[in-house]
C-alpha cells in the first residue's frame, strides 16, 4: 500500500461534467486524498475551464480538500474569491507573477490555505530558490499546461530529484506535487524522485472503472 504521506489528487479536468457529483463521490469513496481543479483563462494557457463558481460547487459536493491550480494571468485579483469558494491548496504559476513574494504572502494571509508555486516544464527550479522557505508545496509540471491526456515529459524526473535535494539541503518541509501524464505505471518513479502529491486526470477519470483506477494508485508499493 502507498504510504500515507503520498496523496492522490484526481484532476476533474478529465471528468464527465454532466455527472460531476457522482464522479467526485466515486473518487472520494475509492480513497482519493485531494480534488485537483484546473483553472484556465485562455490567456496564460490556450484553454478555458472553470472559475470560483465551480470550485464552490465542488466544495459543496465533497469533504476532500480542494487543490486549486491557477493557470491564469494576474492570479492576485482572484485569490480571495477562490479562498471564499473553498480552496484549501492554491498554486500560482511562477510565469504569471511579477511579484511572486507578494502573491505568496497574500495566499498565506488566508491562514488555512496551503501556498504553492507551479513551474512549467521549461522553467528552471532555480527560480524557486528564494521563495522556497515561504511555500507549503511546489507544483512541477510534467506536461505543458492547458490540456489533460498528454504524455509525461520524462526529464521531469531529474527535475523532481533536484527539487527534492534543494528542499532537503535547506531542511524545509515543502511538498512536491507533480502534474501531467501520471499513471500507475510511471507513478512509482515520480514518487521515488521525491513527489508526495500526484495529480492524475486521464488515468483516473477516462478509465472504464474510475474507482479501480484510484485504487491502482493507492495499491502501489514504493
Ligand atoms: C494540465 C493540468 C493537469 C491535467 C492533468 O494543464 O494542469 O492537471 O488535468 O491531466 P492528465 O493527468 O491527463 O495529464
Ligand atoms: Zn493541474
Short mmCIF file of N, CA and C in Angstrom, two decimals, residues 60-215:
data_model
loop_
_atom_site.label_atom_id
_atom_site.label_comp_id
_atom_site.label_asym_id
_atom_site.label_seq_id
_atom_site.Cartn_x
_atom_site.Cartn_y
_atom_site.Cartn_z
N UNK A 60 -19.18 21.98 -2.20
CA UNK A 60 -20.46 21.53 -1.64
C UNK A 60 -20.65 20.02 -1.82
N UNK A 61 -19.97 19.46 -2.81
CA UNK A 61 -20.13 18.04 -3.11
C UNK A 61 -19.27 17.16 -2.21
N UNK A 62 -18.05 17.63 -1.92
CA UNK A 62 -17.08 16.74 -1.25
C UNK A 62 -16.50 17.33 0.03
N UNK A 63 -16.05 16.43 0.91
CA UNK A 63 -15.33 16.86 2.12
C UNK A 63 -13.83 16.87 1.88
N UNK A 64 -13.40 16.38 0.73
CA UNK A 64 -11.95 16.34 0.47
C UNK A 64 -11.42 17.76 0.28
N UNK A 65 -10.15 17.97 0.65
CA UNK A 65 -9.55 19.28 0.40
C UNK A 65 -9.47 19.57 -1.11
N UNK A 66 -9.66 20.83 -1.46
CA UNK A 66 -9.62 21.22 -2.87
C UNK A 66 -8.27 21.85 -3.21
N UNK A 67 -7.66 21.30 -4.25
CA UNK A 67 -6.33 21.71 -4.70
C UNK A 67 -6.53 22.53 -5.98
N UNK A 68 -6.48 23.84 -5.86
CA UNK A 68 -6.82 24.71 -6.98
C UNK A 68 -5.55 25.20 -7.69
N UNK A 69 -5.42 24.77 -8.93
CA UNK A 69 -4.24 25.06 -9.75
C UNK A 69 -4.58 26.21 -10.69
N UNK A 70 -4.05 27.39 -10.38
CA UNK A 70 -4.41 28.58 -11.15
C UNK A 70 -3.47 28.78 -12.35
N UNK A 71 -4.00 28.51 -13.53
CA UNK A 71 -3.24 28.79 -14.76
C UNK A 71 -3.84 30.02 -15.39
N UNK A 72 -3.69 31.14 -14.67
CA UNK A 72 -4.30 32.40 -15.11
C UNK A 72 -3.31 33.55 -14.92
N UNK A 73 -3.42 34.53 -15.80
CA UNK A 73 -2.62 35.74 -15.65
C UNK A 73 -3.20 36.53 -14.48
N UNK A 74 -2.37 37.31 -13.84
CA UNK A 74 -2.80 38.13 -12.69
C UNK A 74 -3.59 37.37 -11.63
N UNK A 75 -3.05 36.27 -11.12
CA UNK A 75 -3.82 35.48 -10.15
C UNK A 75 -4.20 36.26 -8.89
N UNK A 76 -3.41 37.29 -8.54
CA UNK A 76 -3.69 38.06 -7.31
C UNK A 76 -5.13 38.56 -7.24
N UNK A 77 -5.66 38.96 -8.40
CA UNK A 77 -7.01 39.52 -8.43
C UNK A 77 -8.07 38.54 -7.93
N UNK A 78 -7.79 37.25 -8.05
CA UNK A 78 -8.85 36.26 -7.79
C UNK A 78 -8.61 35.41 -6.55
N UNK A 79 -7.50 35.63 -5.86
CA UNK A 79 -7.16 34.75 -4.73
C UNK A 79 -8.26 34.68 -3.69
N UNK A 80 -8.76 35.84 -3.27
CA UNK A 80 -9.75 35.80 -2.19
C UNK A 80 -11.03 35.11 -2.65
N UNK A 81 -11.38 35.27 -3.92
CA UNK A 81 -12.58 34.59 -4.43
C UNK A 81 -12.44 33.08 -4.37
N UNK A 82 -11.24 32.59 -4.73
CA UNK A 82 -11.04 31.14 -4.69
C UNK A 82 -11.01 30.64 -3.25
N UNK A 83 -10.45 31.43 -2.35
CA UNK A 83 -10.45 31.03 -0.94
C UNK A 83 -11.88 30.97 -0.43
N UNK A 84 -12.66 32.00 -0.75
CA UNK A 84 -14.06 32.02 -0.30
C UNK A 84 -14.88 30.89 -0.92
N UNK A 85 -14.43 30.39 -2.05
CA UNK A 85 -15.14 29.28 -2.70
C UNK A 85 -14.75 27.93 -2.13
N UNK A 86 -13.73 27.90 -1.26
CA UNK A 86 -13.40 26.64 -0.60
C UNK A 86 -12.04 26.05 -0.94
N UNK A 87 -11.18 26.81 -1.60
CA UNK A 87 -9.85 26.27 -1.93
C UNK A 87 -9.06 26.01 -0.66
N UNK A 88 -8.40 24.84 -0.59
CA UNK A 88 -7.55 24.51 0.56
C UNK A 88 -6.07 24.61 0.19
N UNK A 89 -5.77 24.27 -1.06
CA UNK A 89 -4.42 24.43 -1.61
C UNK A 89 -4.57 25.37 -2.80
N UNK A 90 -3.68 26.34 -2.92
CA UNK A 90 -3.70 27.19 -4.11
C UNK A 90 -2.30 27.26 -4.69
N UNK A 91 -2.18 26.97 -6.00
CA UNK A 91 -0.89 27.19 -6.64
C UNK A 91 -1.04 28.22 -7.74
N UNK A 92 -0.06 29.12 -7.80
CA UNK A 92 0.01 30.11 -8.87
C UNK A 92 1.23 29.75 -9.71
N UNK A 93 1.22 30.12 -10.97
CA UNK A 93 2.39 29.83 -11.81
C UNK A 93 3.46 30.90 -11.65
N UNK A 94 4.69 30.44 -11.49
CA UNK A 94 5.84 31.34 -11.45
C UNK A 94 5.80 32.29 -12.65
N UNK A 95 5.43 31.74 -13.82
CA UNK A 95 5.50 32.51 -15.07
C UNK A 95 4.46 33.63 -15.12
N UNK A 96 3.48 33.63 -14.20
CA UNK A 96 2.42 34.64 -14.26
C UNK A 96 2.58 35.74 -13.20
N UNK A 97 3.61 35.60 -12.34
CA UNK A 97 3.69 36.52 -11.20
C UNK A 97 4.90 37.43 -11.28
N UNK A 98 4.65 38.73 -11.43
CA UNK A 98 5.80 39.64 -11.46
C UNK A 98 6.26 39.95 -10.05
N UNK A 99 5.40 39.74 -9.06
CA UNK A 99 5.78 39.98 -7.67
C UNK A 99 5.43 38.74 -6.86
N UNK A 100 6.18 37.69 -7.14
CA UNK A 100 5.86 36.37 -6.60
C UNK A 100 5.79 36.35 -5.07
N UNK A 101 6.75 37.02 -4.44
CA UNK A 101 6.80 37.03 -2.98
C UNK A 101 5.51 37.61 -2.42
N UNK A 102 5.07 38.70 -3.03
CA UNK A 102 3.84 39.36 -2.59
C UNK A 102 2.62 38.45 -2.78
N UNK A 103 2.58 37.77 -3.91
CA UNK A 103 1.45 36.88 -4.20
C UNK A 103 1.40 35.73 -3.18
N UNK A 104 2.58 35.15 -2.90
CA UNK A 104 2.63 34.03 -1.95
C UNK A 104 2.23 34.50 -0.56
N UNK A 105 2.70 35.69 -0.19
CA UNK A 105 2.33 36.24 1.13
C UNK A 105 0.82 36.39 1.22
N UNK A 106 0.22 36.82 0.11
CA UNK A 106 -1.23 37.01 0.10
C UNK A 106 -1.95 35.67 0.29
N UNK A 107 -1.47 34.64 -0.38
CA UNK A 107 -2.11 33.32 -0.21
C UNK A 107 -1.98 32.90 1.26
N UNK A 108 -0.78 33.12 1.82
CA UNK A 108 -0.55 32.68 3.20
C UNK A 108 -1.34 33.49 4.22
N UNK A 109 -1.76 34.68 3.82
CA UNK A 109 -2.53 35.50 4.75
C UNK A 109 -3.90 34.88 5.02
N UNK A 110 -4.35 34.00 4.12
CA UNK A 110 -5.62 33.29 4.34
C UNK A 110 -5.32 32.03 5.16
N UNK A 111 -4.79 32.23 6.32
CA UNK A 111 -4.31 31.19 7.24
C UNK A 111 -4.40 29.72 6.82
N UNK A 112 -5.61 29.20 6.61
CA UNK A 112 -5.70 27.73 6.44
C UNK A 112 -5.30 27.24 5.06
N UNK A 113 -5.01 28.16 4.15
CA UNK A 113 -4.73 27.74 2.77
C UNK A 113 -3.26 27.43 2.57
N UNK A 114 -2.98 26.30 1.89
CA UNK A 114 -1.59 25.94 1.61
C UNK A 114 -1.15 26.64 0.32
N UNK A 115 0.04 27.24 0.39
CA UNK A 115 0.52 28.04 -0.73
C UNK A 115 1.54 27.28 -1.57
N UNK A 116 1.28 27.27 -2.88
CA UNK A 116 2.20 26.59 -3.79
C UNK A 116 2.55 27.43 -5.00
N UNK A 117 3.72 27.13 -5.59
CA UNK A 117 4.09 27.78 -6.85
C UNK A 117 4.34 26.68 -7.88
N UNK A 118 3.74 26.86 -9.06
CA UNK A 118 3.88 25.87 -10.14
C UNK A 118 4.91 26.37 -11.15
N UNK A 119 5.65 25.42 -11.72
CA UNK A 119 6.59 25.79 -12.79
C UNK A 119 6.34 24.93 -14.03
N UNK A 120 6.41 25.59 -15.19
CA UNK A 120 6.27 24.92 -16.47
C UNK A 120 7.48 24.02 -16.75
N UNK A 121 7.33 23.09 -17.70
CA UNK A 121 8.45 22.20 -18.00
C UNK A 121 9.74 22.93 -18.35
N UNK A 122 9.65 24.08 -18.98
CA UNK A 122 10.90 24.78 -19.36
C UNK A 122 11.33 25.84 -18.35
N UNK A 123 10.75 25.84 -17.18
CA UNK A 123 11.16 26.79 -16.14
C UNK A 123 12.07 26.08 -15.16
N UNK A 124 13.22 26.68 -14.90
CA UNK A 124 14.19 26.03 -14.01
C UNK A 124 13.78 26.14 -12.54
N UNK A 125 14.13 25.11 -11.79
CA UNK A 125 13.81 25.13 -10.36
C UNK A 125 14.59 26.21 -9.61
N UNK A 126 15.67 26.69 -10.20
CA UNK A 126 16.47 27.73 -9.52
C UNK A 126 15.62 28.99 -9.27
N UNK A 127 14.59 29.17 -10.10
CA UNK A 127 13.69 30.31 -9.91
C UNK A 127 12.92 30.25 -8.59
N UNK A 128 12.92 29.07 -7.96
CA UNK A 128 12.14 28.92 -6.73
C UNK A 128 12.99 29.02 -5.48
N UNK A 129 14.30 29.14 -5.70
CA UNK A 129 15.23 29.11 -4.58
C UNK A 129 14.89 30.13 -3.49
N UNK A 130 14.62 31.35 -3.87
CA UNK A 130 14.38 32.40 -2.86
C UNK A 130 13.01 32.30 -2.19
N UNK A 131 12.04 31.82 -2.92
CA UNK A 131 10.67 31.77 -2.37
C UNK A 131 10.43 30.49 -1.57
N UNK A 132 11.29 29.50 -1.76
CA UNK A 132 11.07 28.16 -1.19
C UNK A 132 10.70 28.15 0.31
N UNK A 133 11.40 28.91 1.16
CA UNK A 133 11.06 28.84 2.59
C UNK A 133 9.65 29.31 2.91
N UNK A 134 9.03 30.04 1.99
CA UNK A 134 7.67 30.56 2.23
C UNK A 134 6.60 29.57 1.80
N UNK A 135 6.99 28.51 1.08
CA UNK A 135 5.99 27.66 0.43
C UNK A 135 5.60 26.42 1.23
N UNK A 136 4.36 25.97 1.02
CA UNK A 136 3.93 24.67 1.54
C UNK A 136 4.20 23.58 0.51
N UNK A 137 4.11 23.96 -0.76
CA UNK A 137 4.39 22.97 -1.81
C UNK A 137 4.82 23.65 -3.11
N UNK A 138 5.54 22.86 -3.93
CA UNK A 138 5.84 23.32 -5.29
C UNK A 138 5.13 22.36 -6.24
N UNK A 139 4.68 22.90 -7.37
CA UNK A 139 4.00 22.05 -8.35
C UNK A 139 4.88 21.98 -9.59
N UNK A 140 5.44 20.81 -9.83
CA UNK A 140 6.30 20.64 -11.00
C UNK A 140 5.43 20.10 -12.14
N UNK A 141 5.31 20.89 -13.21
CA UNK A 141 4.50 20.44 -14.35
C UNK A 141 5.30 19.43 -15.17
N UNK A 142 4.65 18.29 -15.45
CA UNK A 142 5.33 17.28 -16.27
C UNK A 142 4.72 17.21 -17.67
N UNK A 143 3.88 18.21 -18.00
CA UNK A 143 3.40 18.45 -19.37
C UNK A 143 3.29 19.98 -19.48
N UNK A 144 3.13 20.48 -20.71
CA UNK A 144 2.85 21.90 -20.84
C UNK A 144 1.40 22.14 -20.46
N UNK A 145 1.14 23.08 -19.56
CA UNK A 145 -0.21 23.23 -19.04
C UNK A 145 -1.22 23.63 -20.11
N UNK A 146 -2.44 23.17 -19.93
CA UNK A 146 -3.51 23.54 -20.86
C UNK A 146 -4.49 22.40 -21.12
N UNK A 147 -3.96 21.18 -21.16
CA UNK A 147 -4.84 20.06 -21.51
C UNK A 147 -4.47 18.81 -20.74
N UNK A 148 -5.47 17.98 -20.51
CA UNK A 148 -5.20 16.68 -19.91
C UNK A 148 -4.88 15.69 -21.03
N UNK A 149 -4.43 14.51 -20.64
CA UNK A 149 -4.20 13.46 -21.63
C UNK A 149 -2.89 13.57 -22.41
N UNK A 150 -1.96 14.40 -21.95
CA UNK A 150 -0.67 14.50 -22.64
C UNK A 150 0.33 13.51 -22.05
N UNK A 151 1.41 13.28 -22.80
CA UNK A 151 2.44 12.34 -22.33
C UNK A 151 3.36 12.98 -21.31
N UNK A 152 3.71 12.21 -20.30
CA UNK A 152 4.64 12.64 -19.26
C UNK A 152 6.00 12.95 -19.88
N UNK A 153 6.54 14.13 -19.58
CA UNK A 153 7.86 14.51 -20.09
C UNK A 153 8.91 13.89 -19.16
N UNK A 154 9.68 12.93 -19.68
CA UNK A 154 10.48 12.10 -18.77
C UNK A 154 11.59 12.83 -18.02
N UNK A 155 12.16 13.88 -18.63
CA UNK A 155 13.23 14.54 -17.86
C UNK A 155 12.72 15.30 -16.64
N UNK A 156 11.39 15.29 -16.44
CA UNK A 156 10.82 15.87 -15.21
C UNK A 156 11.34 15.11 -13.99
N UNK A 157 11.66 13.82 -14.17
CA UNK A 157 12.11 13.01 -13.03
C UNK A 157 13.37 13.62 -12.40
N UNK A 158 14.30 14.03 -13.28
CA UNK A 158 15.54 14.66 -12.77
C UNK A 158 15.21 15.97 -12.07
N UNK A 159 14.25 16.68 -12.64
CA UNK A 159 13.85 17.97 -12.07
C UNK A 159 13.27 17.77 -10.66
N UNK A 160 12.47 16.73 -10.51
CA UNK A 160 11.87 16.45 -9.19
C UNK A 160 12.99 16.12 -8.19
N UNK A 161 13.94 15.27 -8.61
CA UNK A 161 15.05 14.90 -7.70
C UNK A 161 15.84 16.14 -7.29
N UNK A 162 16.13 17.01 -8.24
CA UNK A 162 16.90 18.22 -7.90
C UNK A 162 16.10 19.12 -6.96
N UNK A 163 14.80 19.16 -7.20
CA UNK A 163 13.93 19.97 -6.34
C UNK A 163 13.96 19.41 -4.92
N UNK A 164 13.87 18.08 -4.82
CA UNK A 164 13.88 17.42 -3.52
C UNK A 164 15.19 17.72 -2.79
N UNK A 165 16.28 17.67 -3.56
CA UNK A 165 17.60 17.94 -2.99
C UNK A 165 17.66 19.37 -2.45
N UNK A 166 17.13 20.29 -3.25
CA UNK A 166 17.15 21.71 -2.84
C UNK A 166 16.36 21.89 -1.53
N UNK A 167 15.24 21.20 -1.42
CA UNK A 167 14.39 21.30 -0.23
C UNK A 167 15.12 20.69 0.98
N UNK A 168 15.68 19.50 0.78
CA UNK A 168 16.38 18.81 1.88
C UNK A 168 17.60 19.59 2.37
N UNK A 169 18.36 20.12 1.44
CA UNK A 169 19.56 20.88 1.82
C UNK A 169 19.21 22.07 2.71
N UNK A 170 18.02 22.60 2.51
CA UNK A 170 17.59 23.76 3.31
C UNK A 170 16.76 23.33 4.52
N UNK A 171 16.63 22.03 4.70
CA UNK A 171 15.87 21.46 5.82
C UNK A 171 14.45 22.02 5.89
N UNK A 172 13.83 22.10 4.72
CA UNK A 172 12.46 22.64 4.65
C UNK A 172 11.45 21.49 4.56
N UNK A 173 10.20 21.83 4.83
CA UNK A 173 9.15 20.79 4.78
C UNK A 173 8.21 21.05 3.60
N UNK A 174 8.79 21.45 2.48
CA UNK A 174 7.97 21.78 1.32
C UNK A 174 7.63 20.49 0.56
N UNK A 175 6.36 20.30 0.24
CA UNK A 175 5.97 19.11 -0.52
C UNK A 175 6.16 19.34 -2.02
N UNK A 176 6.35 18.24 -2.75
CA UNK A 176 6.45 18.34 -4.21
C UNK A 176 5.23 17.67 -4.84
N UNK A 177 4.49 18.45 -5.62
CA UNK A 177 3.34 17.94 -6.36
C UNK A 177 3.75 17.85 -7.83
N UNK A 178 3.32 16.80 -8.50
CA UNK A 178 3.67 16.66 -9.92
C UNK A 178 2.38 16.47 -10.70
N UNK A 179 2.31 17.12 -11.87
CA UNK A 179 1.03 17.22 -12.59
C UNK A 179 1.26 17.05 -14.10
N UNK A 180 0.64 16.02 -14.65
CA UNK A 180 0.65 15.83 -16.10
C UNK A 180 1.17 14.47 -16.53
N UNK A 181 0.29 13.69 -17.15
CA UNK A 181 0.70 12.41 -17.73
C UNK A 181 1.06 11.34 -16.72
N UNK A 182 0.54 11.46 -15.49
CA UNK A 182 0.88 10.46 -14.47
C UNK A 182 -0.13 9.31 -14.50
N UNK A 183 0.40 8.10 -14.43
CA UNK A 183 -0.46 6.90 -14.37
C UNK A 183 0.18 5.92 -13.39
N UNK A 184 -0.53 4.83 -13.05
CA UNK A 184 0.04 3.92 -12.04
C UNK A 184 1.39 3.32 -12.47
N UNK A 185 1.67 3.32 -13.79
CA UNK A 185 2.95 2.75 -14.23
C UNK A 185 4.14 3.67 -13.95
N UNK A 186 3.97 4.96 -14.24
CA UNK A 186 5.13 5.85 -14.01
C UNK A 186 5.12 6.50 -12.62
N UNK A 187 4.03 6.27 -11.85
CA UNK A 187 3.89 6.93 -10.55
C UNK A 187 5.01 6.56 -9.57
N UNK A 188 5.45 5.30 -9.64
CA UNK A 188 6.49 4.85 -8.71
C UNK A 188 7.76 5.70 -8.85
N UNK A 189 8.15 5.91 -10.10
CA UNK A 189 9.37 6.69 -10.35
C UNK A 189 9.21 8.14 -9.89
N UNK A 190 7.99 8.66 -10.08
CA UNK A 190 7.72 10.04 -9.69
C UNK A 190 7.82 10.16 -8.16
N UNK A 191 7.32 9.15 -7.47
CA UNK A 191 7.38 9.16 -6.00
C UNK A 191 8.83 8.97 -5.54
N UNK A 192 9.53 8.02 -6.19
CA UNK A 192 10.92 7.79 -5.80
C UNK A 192 11.77 9.04 -5.98
N UNK A 193 11.44 9.83 -7.01
CA UNK A 193 12.20 11.05 -7.26
C UNK A 193 11.94 12.10 -6.16
N UNK A 194 10.80 11.97 -5.45
CA UNK A 194 10.57 12.90 -4.34
C UNK A 194 9.19 13.53 -4.26
N UNK A 195 8.30 13.15 -5.18
CA UNK A 195 6.96 13.75 -5.15
C UNK A 195 6.12 13.11 -4.05
N UNK A 196 5.26 13.92 -3.41
CA UNK A 196 4.33 13.34 -2.43
C UNK A 196 2.87 13.63 -2.81
N UNK A 197 2.65 14.49 -3.81
CA UNK A 197 1.28 14.73 -4.29
C UNK A 197 1.26 14.45 -5.79
N UNK A 198 0.43 13.49 -6.19
CA UNK A 198 0.36 13.10 -7.60
C UNK A 198 -1.00 13.47 -8.18
N UNK A 199 -0.97 14.30 -9.22
CA UNK A 199 -2.22 14.66 -9.91
C UNK A 199 -2.46 13.64 -11.02
N UNK A 200 -3.70 13.24 -11.19
CA UNK A 200 -4.00 12.31 -12.28
C UNK A 200 -5.36 12.62 -12.88
N UNK A 201 -5.39 12.94 -14.16
CA UNK A 201 -6.64 13.26 -14.86
C UNK A 201 -7.12 12.06 -15.66
N UNK A 202 -6.54 11.90 -16.86
CA UNK A 202 -6.98 10.82 -17.75
C UNK A 202 -6.83 9.43 -17.14
N UNK A 203 -5.76 9.23 -16.38
CA UNK A 203 -5.52 7.87 -15.86
C UNK A 203 -6.51 7.51 -14.76
N UNK A 204 -7.37 8.46 -14.37
CA UNK A 204 -8.45 8.13 -13.44
C UNK A 204 -9.82 8.30 -14.12
N UNK A 205 -10.13 9.53 -14.51
CA UNK A 205 -11.50 9.79 -14.98
C UNK A 205 -11.81 9.25 -16.38
N UNK A 206 -10.78 8.97 -17.17
CA UNK A 206 -11.06 8.43 -18.51
C UNK A 206 -11.02 6.90 -18.51
N UNK A 207 -10.88 6.30 -17.35
CA UNK A 207 -10.85 4.83 -17.28
C UNK A 207 -12.28 4.29 -17.12
N UNK A 208 -12.49 3.08 -17.61
CA UNK A 208 -13.83 2.46 -17.53
C UNK A 208 -14.29 2.40 -16.08
N UNK A 209 -13.37 1.93 -15.21
CA UNK A 209 -13.70 1.82 -13.80
C UNK A 209 -12.87 2.85 -13.01
N UNK A 210 -13.51 3.97 -12.72
CA UNK A 210 -12.82 5.10 -12.08
C UNK A 210 -12.29 4.69 -10.70
N UNK A 211 -13.09 3.91 -9.99
CA UNK A 211 -12.67 3.55 -8.63
C UNK A 211 -11.47 2.61 -8.63
N UNK A 212 -11.45 1.63 -9.54
CA UNK A 212 -10.25 0.78 -9.54
C UNK A 212 -9.04 1.56 -10.00
N UNK A 213 -9.26 2.60 -10.82
CA UNK A 213 -8.13 3.42 -11.25
C UNK A 213 -7.51 4.14 -10.03
N UNK A 214 -8.36 4.65 -9.14
CA UNK A 214 -7.83 5.31 -7.93
C UNK A 214 -7.11 4.26 -7.08
N UNK A 215 -7.76 3.11 -6.94
CA UNK A 215 -7.16 2.06 -6.09
C UNK A 215 -5.84 1.56 -6.65
#
